[in-house]
Short mmCIF file of C-alpha atoms and ligand atoms in Angstrom, two decimals:
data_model
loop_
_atom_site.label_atom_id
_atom_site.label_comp_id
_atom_site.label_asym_id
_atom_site.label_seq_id
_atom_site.Cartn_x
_atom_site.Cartn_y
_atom_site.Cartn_z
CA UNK J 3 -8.57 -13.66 -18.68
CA UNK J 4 -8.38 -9.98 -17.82
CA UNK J 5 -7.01 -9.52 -14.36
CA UNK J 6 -7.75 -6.35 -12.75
CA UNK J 7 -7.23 -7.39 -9.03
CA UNK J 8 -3.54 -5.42 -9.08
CA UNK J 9 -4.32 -3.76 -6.17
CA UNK J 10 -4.51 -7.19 -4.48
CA UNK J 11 -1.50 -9.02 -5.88
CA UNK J 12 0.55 -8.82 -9.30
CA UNK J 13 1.96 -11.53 -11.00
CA UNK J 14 6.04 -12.05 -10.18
CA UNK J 15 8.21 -9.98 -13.38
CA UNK J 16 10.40 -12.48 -14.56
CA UNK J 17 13.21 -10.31 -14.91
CA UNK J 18 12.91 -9.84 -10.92
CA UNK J 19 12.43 -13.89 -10.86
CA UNK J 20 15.46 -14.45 -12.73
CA UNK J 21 17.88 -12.17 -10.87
CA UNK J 22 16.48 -14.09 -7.51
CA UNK J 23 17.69 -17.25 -8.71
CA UNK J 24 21.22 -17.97 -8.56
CA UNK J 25 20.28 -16.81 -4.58
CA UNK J 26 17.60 -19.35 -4.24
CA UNK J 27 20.33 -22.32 -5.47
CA UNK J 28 24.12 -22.06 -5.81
CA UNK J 29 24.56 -19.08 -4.22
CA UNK J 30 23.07 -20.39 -0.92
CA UNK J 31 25.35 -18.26 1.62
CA UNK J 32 24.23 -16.78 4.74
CA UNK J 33 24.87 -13.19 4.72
CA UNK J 34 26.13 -13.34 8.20
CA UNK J 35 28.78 -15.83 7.26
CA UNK J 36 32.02 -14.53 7.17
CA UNK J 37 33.79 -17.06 4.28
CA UNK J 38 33.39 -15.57 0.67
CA UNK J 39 29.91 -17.71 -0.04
CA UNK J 40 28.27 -15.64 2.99
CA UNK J 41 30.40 -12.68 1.44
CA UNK J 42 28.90 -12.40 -1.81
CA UNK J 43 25.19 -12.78 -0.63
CA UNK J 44 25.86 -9.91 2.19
CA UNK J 45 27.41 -8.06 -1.34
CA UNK J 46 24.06 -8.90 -3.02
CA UNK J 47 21.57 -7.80 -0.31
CA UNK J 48 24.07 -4.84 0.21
CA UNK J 49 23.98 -4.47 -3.61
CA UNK J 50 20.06 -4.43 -3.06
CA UNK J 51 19.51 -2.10 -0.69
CA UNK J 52 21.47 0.55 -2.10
CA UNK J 53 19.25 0.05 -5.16
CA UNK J 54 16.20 0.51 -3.56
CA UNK J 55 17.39 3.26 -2.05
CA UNK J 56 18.00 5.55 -5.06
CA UNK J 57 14.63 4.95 -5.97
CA UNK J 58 13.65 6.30 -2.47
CA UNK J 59 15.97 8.27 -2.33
CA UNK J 60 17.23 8.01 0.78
CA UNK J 61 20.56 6.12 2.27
CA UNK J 62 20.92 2.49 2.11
CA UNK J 63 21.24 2.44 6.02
CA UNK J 64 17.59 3.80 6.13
CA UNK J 65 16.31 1.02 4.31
CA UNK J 66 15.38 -2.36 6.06
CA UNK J 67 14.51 -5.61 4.73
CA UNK J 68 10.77 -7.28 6.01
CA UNK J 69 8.83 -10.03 4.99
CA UNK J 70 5.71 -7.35 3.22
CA UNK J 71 3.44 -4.18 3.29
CA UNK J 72 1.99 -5.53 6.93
CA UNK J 73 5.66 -6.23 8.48
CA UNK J 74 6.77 -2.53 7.55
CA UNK J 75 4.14 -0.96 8.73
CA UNK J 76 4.35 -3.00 12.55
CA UNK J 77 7.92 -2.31 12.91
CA UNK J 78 7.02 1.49 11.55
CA UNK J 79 4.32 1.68 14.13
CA UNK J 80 5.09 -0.19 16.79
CA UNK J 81 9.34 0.72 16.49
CA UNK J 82 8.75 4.27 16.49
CA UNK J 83 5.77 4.42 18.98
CA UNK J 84 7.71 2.63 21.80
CA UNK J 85 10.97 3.95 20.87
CA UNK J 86 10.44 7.72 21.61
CA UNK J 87 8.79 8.27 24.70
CA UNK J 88 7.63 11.69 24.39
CA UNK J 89 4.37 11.47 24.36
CA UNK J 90 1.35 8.16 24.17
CA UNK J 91 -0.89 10.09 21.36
CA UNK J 92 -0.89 8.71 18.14
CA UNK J 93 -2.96 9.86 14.84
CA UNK J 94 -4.14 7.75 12.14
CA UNK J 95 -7.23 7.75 9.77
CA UNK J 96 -10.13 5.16 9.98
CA UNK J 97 -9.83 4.41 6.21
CA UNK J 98 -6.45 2.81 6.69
CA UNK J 99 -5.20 -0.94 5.93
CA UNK J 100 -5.88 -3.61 8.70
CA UNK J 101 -2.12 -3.86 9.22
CA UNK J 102 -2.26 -0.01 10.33
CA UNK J 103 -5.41 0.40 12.18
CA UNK J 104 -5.24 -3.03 14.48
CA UNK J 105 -1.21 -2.29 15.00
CA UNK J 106 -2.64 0.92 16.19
CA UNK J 107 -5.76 -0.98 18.21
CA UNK J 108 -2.48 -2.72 19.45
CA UNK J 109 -0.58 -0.07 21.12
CA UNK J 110 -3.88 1.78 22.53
CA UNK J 111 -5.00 -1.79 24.25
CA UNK J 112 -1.62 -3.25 25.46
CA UNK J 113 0.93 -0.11 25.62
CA UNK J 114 -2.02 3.01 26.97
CA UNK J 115 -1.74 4.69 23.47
CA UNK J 116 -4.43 7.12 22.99
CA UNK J 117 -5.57 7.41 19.58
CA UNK J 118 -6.99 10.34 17.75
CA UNK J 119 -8.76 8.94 14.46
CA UNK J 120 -9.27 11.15 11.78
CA UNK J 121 -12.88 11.08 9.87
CA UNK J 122 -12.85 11.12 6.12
CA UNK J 123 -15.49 13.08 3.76
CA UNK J 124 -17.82 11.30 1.20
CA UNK J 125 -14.25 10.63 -1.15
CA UNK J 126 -11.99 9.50 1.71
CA UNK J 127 -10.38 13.16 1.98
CA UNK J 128 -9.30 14.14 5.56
CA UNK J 129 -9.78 18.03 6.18
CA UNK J 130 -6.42 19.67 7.22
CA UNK J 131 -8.62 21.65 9.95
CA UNK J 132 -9.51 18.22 11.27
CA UNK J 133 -5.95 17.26 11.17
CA UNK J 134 -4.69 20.20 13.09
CA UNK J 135 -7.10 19.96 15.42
CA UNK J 136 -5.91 16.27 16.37
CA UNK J 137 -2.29 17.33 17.02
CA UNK J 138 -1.06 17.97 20.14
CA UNK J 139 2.13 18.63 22.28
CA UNK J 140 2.11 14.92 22.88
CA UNK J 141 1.64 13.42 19.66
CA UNK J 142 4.52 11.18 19.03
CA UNK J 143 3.36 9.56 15.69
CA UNK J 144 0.77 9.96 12.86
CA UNK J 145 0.49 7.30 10.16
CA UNK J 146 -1.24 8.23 7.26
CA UNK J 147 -1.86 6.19 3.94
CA UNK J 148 -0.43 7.76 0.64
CA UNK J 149 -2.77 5.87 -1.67
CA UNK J 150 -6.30 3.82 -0.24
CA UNK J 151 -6.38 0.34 -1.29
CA UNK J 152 -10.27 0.18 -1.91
CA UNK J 153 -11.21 3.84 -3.30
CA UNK J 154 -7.86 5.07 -4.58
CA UNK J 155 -8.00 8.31 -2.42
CA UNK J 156 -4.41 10.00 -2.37
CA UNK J 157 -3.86 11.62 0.63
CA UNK J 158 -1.11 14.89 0.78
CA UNK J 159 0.97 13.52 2.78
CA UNK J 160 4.06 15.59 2.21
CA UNK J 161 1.73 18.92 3.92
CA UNK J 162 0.46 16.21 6.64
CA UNK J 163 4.19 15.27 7.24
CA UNK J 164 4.91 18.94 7.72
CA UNK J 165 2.44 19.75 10.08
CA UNK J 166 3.18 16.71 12.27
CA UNK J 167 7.37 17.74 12.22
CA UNK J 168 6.13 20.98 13.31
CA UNK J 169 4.79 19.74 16.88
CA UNK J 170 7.99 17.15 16.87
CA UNK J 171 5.79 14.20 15.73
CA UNK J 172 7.09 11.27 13.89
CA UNK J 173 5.36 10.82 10.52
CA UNK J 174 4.41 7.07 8.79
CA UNK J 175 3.14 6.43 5.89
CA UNK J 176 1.75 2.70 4.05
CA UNK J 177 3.07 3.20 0.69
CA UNK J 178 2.16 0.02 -0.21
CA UNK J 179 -0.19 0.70 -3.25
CA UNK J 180 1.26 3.95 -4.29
CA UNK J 181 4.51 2.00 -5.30
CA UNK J 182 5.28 2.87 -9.31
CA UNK J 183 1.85 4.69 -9.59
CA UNK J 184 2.70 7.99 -7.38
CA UNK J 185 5.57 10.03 -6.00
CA UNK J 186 7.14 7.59 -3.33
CA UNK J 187 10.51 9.65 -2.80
CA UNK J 188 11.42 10.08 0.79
CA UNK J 189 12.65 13.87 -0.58
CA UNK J 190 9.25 15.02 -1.65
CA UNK J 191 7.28 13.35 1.09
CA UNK J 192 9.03 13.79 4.13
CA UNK J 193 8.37 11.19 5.91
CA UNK J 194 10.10 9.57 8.71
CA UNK J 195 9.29 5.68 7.95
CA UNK J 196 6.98 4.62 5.24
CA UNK J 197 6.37 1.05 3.65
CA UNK J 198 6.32 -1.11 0.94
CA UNK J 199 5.20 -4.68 -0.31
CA UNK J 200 6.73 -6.81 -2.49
CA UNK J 201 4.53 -8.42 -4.05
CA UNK J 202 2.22 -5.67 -4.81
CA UNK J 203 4.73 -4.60 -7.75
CA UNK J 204 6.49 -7.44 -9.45
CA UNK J 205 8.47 -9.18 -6.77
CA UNK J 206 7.04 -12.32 -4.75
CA UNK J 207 5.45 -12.34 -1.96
CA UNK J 208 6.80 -12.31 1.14
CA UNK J 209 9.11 -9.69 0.24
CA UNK J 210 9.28 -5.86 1.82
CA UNK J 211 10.26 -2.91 3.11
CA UNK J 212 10.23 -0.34 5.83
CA UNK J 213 12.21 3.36 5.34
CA UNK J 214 12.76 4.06 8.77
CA UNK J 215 14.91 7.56 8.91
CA UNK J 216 18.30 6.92 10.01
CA UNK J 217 18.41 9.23 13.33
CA UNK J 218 14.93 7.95 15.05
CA UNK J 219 15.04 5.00 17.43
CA UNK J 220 13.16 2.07 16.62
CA UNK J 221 12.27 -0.90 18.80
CA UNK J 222 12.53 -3.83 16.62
CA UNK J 223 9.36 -6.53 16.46
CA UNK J 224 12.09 -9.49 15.87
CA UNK J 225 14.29 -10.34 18.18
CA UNK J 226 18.01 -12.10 17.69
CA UNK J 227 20.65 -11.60 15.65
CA UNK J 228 20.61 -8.59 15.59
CA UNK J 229 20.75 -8.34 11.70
CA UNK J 230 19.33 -5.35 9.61
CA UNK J 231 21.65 -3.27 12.39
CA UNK J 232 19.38 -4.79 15.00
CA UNK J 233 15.94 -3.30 13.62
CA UNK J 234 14.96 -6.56 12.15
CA UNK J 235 16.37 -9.87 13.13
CA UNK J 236 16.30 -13.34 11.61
CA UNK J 237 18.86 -14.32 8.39
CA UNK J 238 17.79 -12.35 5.37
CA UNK J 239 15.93 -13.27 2.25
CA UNK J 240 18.42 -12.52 0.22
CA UNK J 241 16.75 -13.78 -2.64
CA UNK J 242 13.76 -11.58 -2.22
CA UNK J 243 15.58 -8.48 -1.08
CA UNK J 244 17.15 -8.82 -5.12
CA UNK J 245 14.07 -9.72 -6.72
CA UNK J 246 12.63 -6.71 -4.99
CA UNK J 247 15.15 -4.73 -6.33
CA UNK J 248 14.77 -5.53 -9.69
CA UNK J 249 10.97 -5.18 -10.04
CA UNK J 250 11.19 -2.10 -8.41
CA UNK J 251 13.88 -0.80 -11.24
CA UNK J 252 11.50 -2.90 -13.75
CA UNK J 253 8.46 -0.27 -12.53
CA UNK J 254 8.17 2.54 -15.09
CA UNK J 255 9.06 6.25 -14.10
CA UNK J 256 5.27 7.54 -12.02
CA UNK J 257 5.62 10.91 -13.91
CA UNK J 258 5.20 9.48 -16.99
CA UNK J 259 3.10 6.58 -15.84
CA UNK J 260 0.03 8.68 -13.59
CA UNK J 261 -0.87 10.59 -16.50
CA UNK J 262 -1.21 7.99 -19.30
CA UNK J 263 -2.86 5.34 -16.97
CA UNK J 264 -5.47 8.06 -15.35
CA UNK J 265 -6.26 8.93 -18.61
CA UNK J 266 -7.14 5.16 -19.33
CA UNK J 267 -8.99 5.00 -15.60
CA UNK J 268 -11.17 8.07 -16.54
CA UNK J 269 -12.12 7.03 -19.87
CA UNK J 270 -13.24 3.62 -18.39
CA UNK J 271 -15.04 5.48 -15.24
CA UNK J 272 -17.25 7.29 -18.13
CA UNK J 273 -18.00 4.18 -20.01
CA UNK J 274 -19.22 2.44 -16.12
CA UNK J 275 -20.74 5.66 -15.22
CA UNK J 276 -22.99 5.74 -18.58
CA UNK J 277 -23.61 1.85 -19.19
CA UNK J 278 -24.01 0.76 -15.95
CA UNK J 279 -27.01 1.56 -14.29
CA UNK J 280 -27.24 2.78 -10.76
CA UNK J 281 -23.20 2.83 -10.55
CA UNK J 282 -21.04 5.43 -8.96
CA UNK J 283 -17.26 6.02 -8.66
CA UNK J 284 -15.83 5.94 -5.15
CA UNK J 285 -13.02 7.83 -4.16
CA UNK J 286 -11.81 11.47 -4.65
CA UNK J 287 -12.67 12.88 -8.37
CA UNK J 288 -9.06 13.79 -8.54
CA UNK J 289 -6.61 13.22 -6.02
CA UNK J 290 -6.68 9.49 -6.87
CA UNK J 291 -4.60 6.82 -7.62
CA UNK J 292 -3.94 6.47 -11.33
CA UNK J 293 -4.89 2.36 -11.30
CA UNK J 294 -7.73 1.88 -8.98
CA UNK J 295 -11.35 2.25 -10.12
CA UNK J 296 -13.85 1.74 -7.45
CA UNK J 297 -17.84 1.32 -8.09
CA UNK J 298 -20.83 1.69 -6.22
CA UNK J 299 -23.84 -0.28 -7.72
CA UNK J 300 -26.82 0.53 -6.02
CA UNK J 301 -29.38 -2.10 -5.27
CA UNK J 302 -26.69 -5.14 -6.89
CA UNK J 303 -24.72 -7.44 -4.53
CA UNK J 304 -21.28 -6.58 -5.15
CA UNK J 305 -20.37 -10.57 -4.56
CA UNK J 306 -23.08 -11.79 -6.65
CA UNK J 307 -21.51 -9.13 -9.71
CA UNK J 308 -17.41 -10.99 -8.99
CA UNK J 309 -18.84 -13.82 -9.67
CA UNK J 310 -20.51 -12.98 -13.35
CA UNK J 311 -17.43 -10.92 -13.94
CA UNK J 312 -15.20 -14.13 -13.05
CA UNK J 313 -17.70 -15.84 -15.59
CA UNK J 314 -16.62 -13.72 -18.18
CA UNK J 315 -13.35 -13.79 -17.99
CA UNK J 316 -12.62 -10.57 -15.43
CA UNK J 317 -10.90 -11.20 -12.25
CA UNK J 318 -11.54 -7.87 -9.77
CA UNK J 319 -12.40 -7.57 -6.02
CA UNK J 320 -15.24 -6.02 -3.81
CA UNK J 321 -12.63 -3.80 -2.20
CA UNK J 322 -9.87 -4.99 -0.12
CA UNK J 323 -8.77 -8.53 -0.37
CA UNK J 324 -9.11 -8.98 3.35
CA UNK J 325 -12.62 -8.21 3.06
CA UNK J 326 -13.29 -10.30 0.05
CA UNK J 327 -15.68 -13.50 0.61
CA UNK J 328 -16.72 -12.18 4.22
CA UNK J 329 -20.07 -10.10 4.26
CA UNK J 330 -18.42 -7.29 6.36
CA UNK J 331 -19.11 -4.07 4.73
CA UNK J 332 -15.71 -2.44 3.94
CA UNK J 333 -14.75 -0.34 7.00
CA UNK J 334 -13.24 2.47 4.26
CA UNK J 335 -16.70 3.10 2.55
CA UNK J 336 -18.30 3.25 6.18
CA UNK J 337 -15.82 5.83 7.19
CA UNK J 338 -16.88 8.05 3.66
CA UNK J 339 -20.28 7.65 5.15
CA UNK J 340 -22.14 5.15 2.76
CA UNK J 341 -24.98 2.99 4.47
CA UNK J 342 -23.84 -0.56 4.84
CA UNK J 343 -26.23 -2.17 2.27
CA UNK J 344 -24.40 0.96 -0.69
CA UNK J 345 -21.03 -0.09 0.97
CA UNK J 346 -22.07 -4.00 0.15
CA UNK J 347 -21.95 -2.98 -3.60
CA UNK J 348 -18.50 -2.34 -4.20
CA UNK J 349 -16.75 -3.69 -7.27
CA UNK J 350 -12.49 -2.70 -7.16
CA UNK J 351 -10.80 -2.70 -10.41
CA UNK J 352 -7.20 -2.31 -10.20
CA UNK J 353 -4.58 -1.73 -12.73
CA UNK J 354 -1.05 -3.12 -13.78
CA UNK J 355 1.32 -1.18 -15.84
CA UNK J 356 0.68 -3.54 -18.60
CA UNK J 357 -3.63 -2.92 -18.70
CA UNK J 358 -5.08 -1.94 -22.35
CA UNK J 359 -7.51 0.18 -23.46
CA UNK J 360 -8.88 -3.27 -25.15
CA UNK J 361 -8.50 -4.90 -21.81
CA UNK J 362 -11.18 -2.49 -20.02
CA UNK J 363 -13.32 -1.83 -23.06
CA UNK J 364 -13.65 -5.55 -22.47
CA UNK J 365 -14.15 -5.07 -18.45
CA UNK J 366 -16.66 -2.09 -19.15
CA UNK J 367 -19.01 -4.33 -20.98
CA UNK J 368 -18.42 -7.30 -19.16
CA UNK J 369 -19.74 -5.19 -15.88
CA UNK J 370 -22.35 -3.94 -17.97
CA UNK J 371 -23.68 -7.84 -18.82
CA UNK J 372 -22.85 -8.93 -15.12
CA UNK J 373 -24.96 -6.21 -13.61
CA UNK J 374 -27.90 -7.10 -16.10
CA UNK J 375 -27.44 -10.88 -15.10
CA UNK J 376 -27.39 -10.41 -11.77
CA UNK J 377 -30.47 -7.60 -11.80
CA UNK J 378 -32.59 -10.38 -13.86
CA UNK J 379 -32.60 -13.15 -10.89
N1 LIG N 5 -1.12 -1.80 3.23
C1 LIG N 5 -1.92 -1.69 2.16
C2 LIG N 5 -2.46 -0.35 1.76
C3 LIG N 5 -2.26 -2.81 1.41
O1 LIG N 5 -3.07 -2.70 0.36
C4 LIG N 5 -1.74 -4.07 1.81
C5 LIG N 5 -2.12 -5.30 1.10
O2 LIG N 5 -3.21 -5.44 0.60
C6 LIG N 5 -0.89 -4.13 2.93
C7 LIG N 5 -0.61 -2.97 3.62
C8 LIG N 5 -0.31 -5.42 3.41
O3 LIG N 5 0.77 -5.82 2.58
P1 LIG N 5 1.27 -7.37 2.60
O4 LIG N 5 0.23 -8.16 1.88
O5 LIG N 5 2.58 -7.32 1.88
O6 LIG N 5 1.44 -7.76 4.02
#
């Protein structure tokens, strides 16, 4: 089997399986718990969050435990929205994940948010003109996606996250599939809150986090307890928070890792490009995410072509996994402007760290085959 459905779930690391367990079985404790078996698993989660807070570099205070990629960006969203109250205008782009656009639906039906969102070109790119046009004195949050989830499309947020600072807005951003691919540092981007999943890099699912800068109120989604200093309540996974850790110390440096894997993604784009008929790459031609190749087929159902890839041996998705097995077109490729029956074509591959060359030779010509099989019926 060659699984290139990364972008929709990678397997648990082992490593970050086997530092979970002792948390999953003798060392049971509450964190909460104030006797030395609720002592050493607040130590671990503490131990945990300090971790994953080099890698962020940020403080461990900033960093807040969730159950995944659509948790962090609610309590983002929703926390700092109703939090600061100086102004009801928020920003976001219509290529974003489900978890940011209907949180955002969210706050414009129930809380009298007004919503600015921002188009996308042909390769997902939003124009900074159209960007500063959107903000206004009243803006109190933008969320913006580092990396898409269907086309790849890197977005630069650290200039976005600027420009928003500079009318006093709070800046977001969904991290989730940028995670060990692309520059996730709160230094370089700036960002006030931005999140991450789990299980999209190593660690099971179920397991997250939100970066939510240490002096902006947030309104928590959970209430209770009162653990995660309030922000997120309900006894934590302590388990998961050290798995996390661990597969995201197990990822390999991104400066190192962008550059050999795009090289890998643009030699397999060619071979697509030139032995598949009627394809074409989706996404920006350069500011892209290293691991995610995206294909149009013209004229081919992009359902019919999973299932002659899954025949021989190649697991990918149309686009998002959400959208996979309903005939929606995928709201991203509508926003880049491609006619529904185009945007039904889509065929995601997605990367791990691990993919060969052999691996997507293998894919190339398997796509090849299913797009002849499915052409002949
Ligand atoms: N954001 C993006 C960009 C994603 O790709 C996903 C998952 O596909 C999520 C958020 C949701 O993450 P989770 O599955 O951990 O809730």
């Amino acid at each position: 089997m060659v699984y290139l459905d990364n972008a929709a779930t990678t397997p648990v690391n082992p490593v970050a399986l086997r530092a979970a367990w002792p948390w999953l079985t003798e060392e049971f404790g509450n964190p909460s718990s104030t006797h030395e078996l609720g002592q050493r698993a607040s130590d671990a989660l503490e131990d945990a969050r300090a971790r994953i807070a080099t890698w962020l570099d940020c403080r461990a205070s900033e960093v807040v435990f969730t159950s995944g990629g659509t948790e962090s960006d609610n309590l983002a969203i929703t926390g700092l929205a109703l939090a600061n109250p100086r102004g009801r205008h928020i920003i976001s782009a219509q290529t974003e994940h489900e978890a940011v656009l209907e949180t955002i639906d969210y706050l414009e039906r129930i809380h009298e948010f007004e919503v600015t969102w921002l188009p996308v070109d042909r390769t997902g790119a939003i124009a900074e003109s159209d960007f500063l046009t959107a903000l206004r004195e009243d803006t109190t949050l933008v969320s913006l996606m580092l990396a898409n989830n269907e086309i790849g499309t890197v977005h630069p947020i650290a200039r976005f996250a600027e420009l928003a600072h500079q009318v006093g807005a709070a800046f977001h951003t969904d991290a989730v599939q940028a995670a060990g691919w692309l520059d996730t540092r709160i230094s370089t981007l700036g960002v006030d809150a931005l999140a991450l999943s789990g299980h999209k890099l190593g660690a099971p699912k179920g397991s997250g986090v939100a970066y939510l800068r240490g002096r902006l109120a947030v309104e928590p989604l959970l209430h209770g307890g009162g653990q995660e200093s309030g922000r997120r309540s309900g006894t934590e996974n302590v388990a998961w928070a050290v798995a996390l850790a661990t597969a995201i110390e197990a990822l390999p440096n991104f400066a190192e890792e962008q550059p050999r894997v795009a090289e890998l993604r643009d030699e397999f784009t060619a071979e697509v490009l030139k032995s598949v008929p009627g394809a074409s790459l989706t996404g920006h031609p350069i500011e892209r995410h290293p691991g995610i190749a995206s294909f149009c087929l013209e004229g081919i159902s992009g359902e019919a072509v999973l299932l002659e890839l899954e025949r021989r041996g190649v697991l990918v998705s149309s686009g998002s996994a959400c959208a996979a097995g309903s005939n929606e077109p995928s709201h991203v490729l509508m926003a880049c402007g491609f006619d529904e029956e185009l945007a039904q074509t889509a065929v995601r591959f997605s990367f791990s760290h691990q993919t060969s060359h052999e691996e997507l030779q293998q894919a190339a010509a398997a796509l090849s085959q299913a797009v002849a099989a499915v052409s002949s019926i």
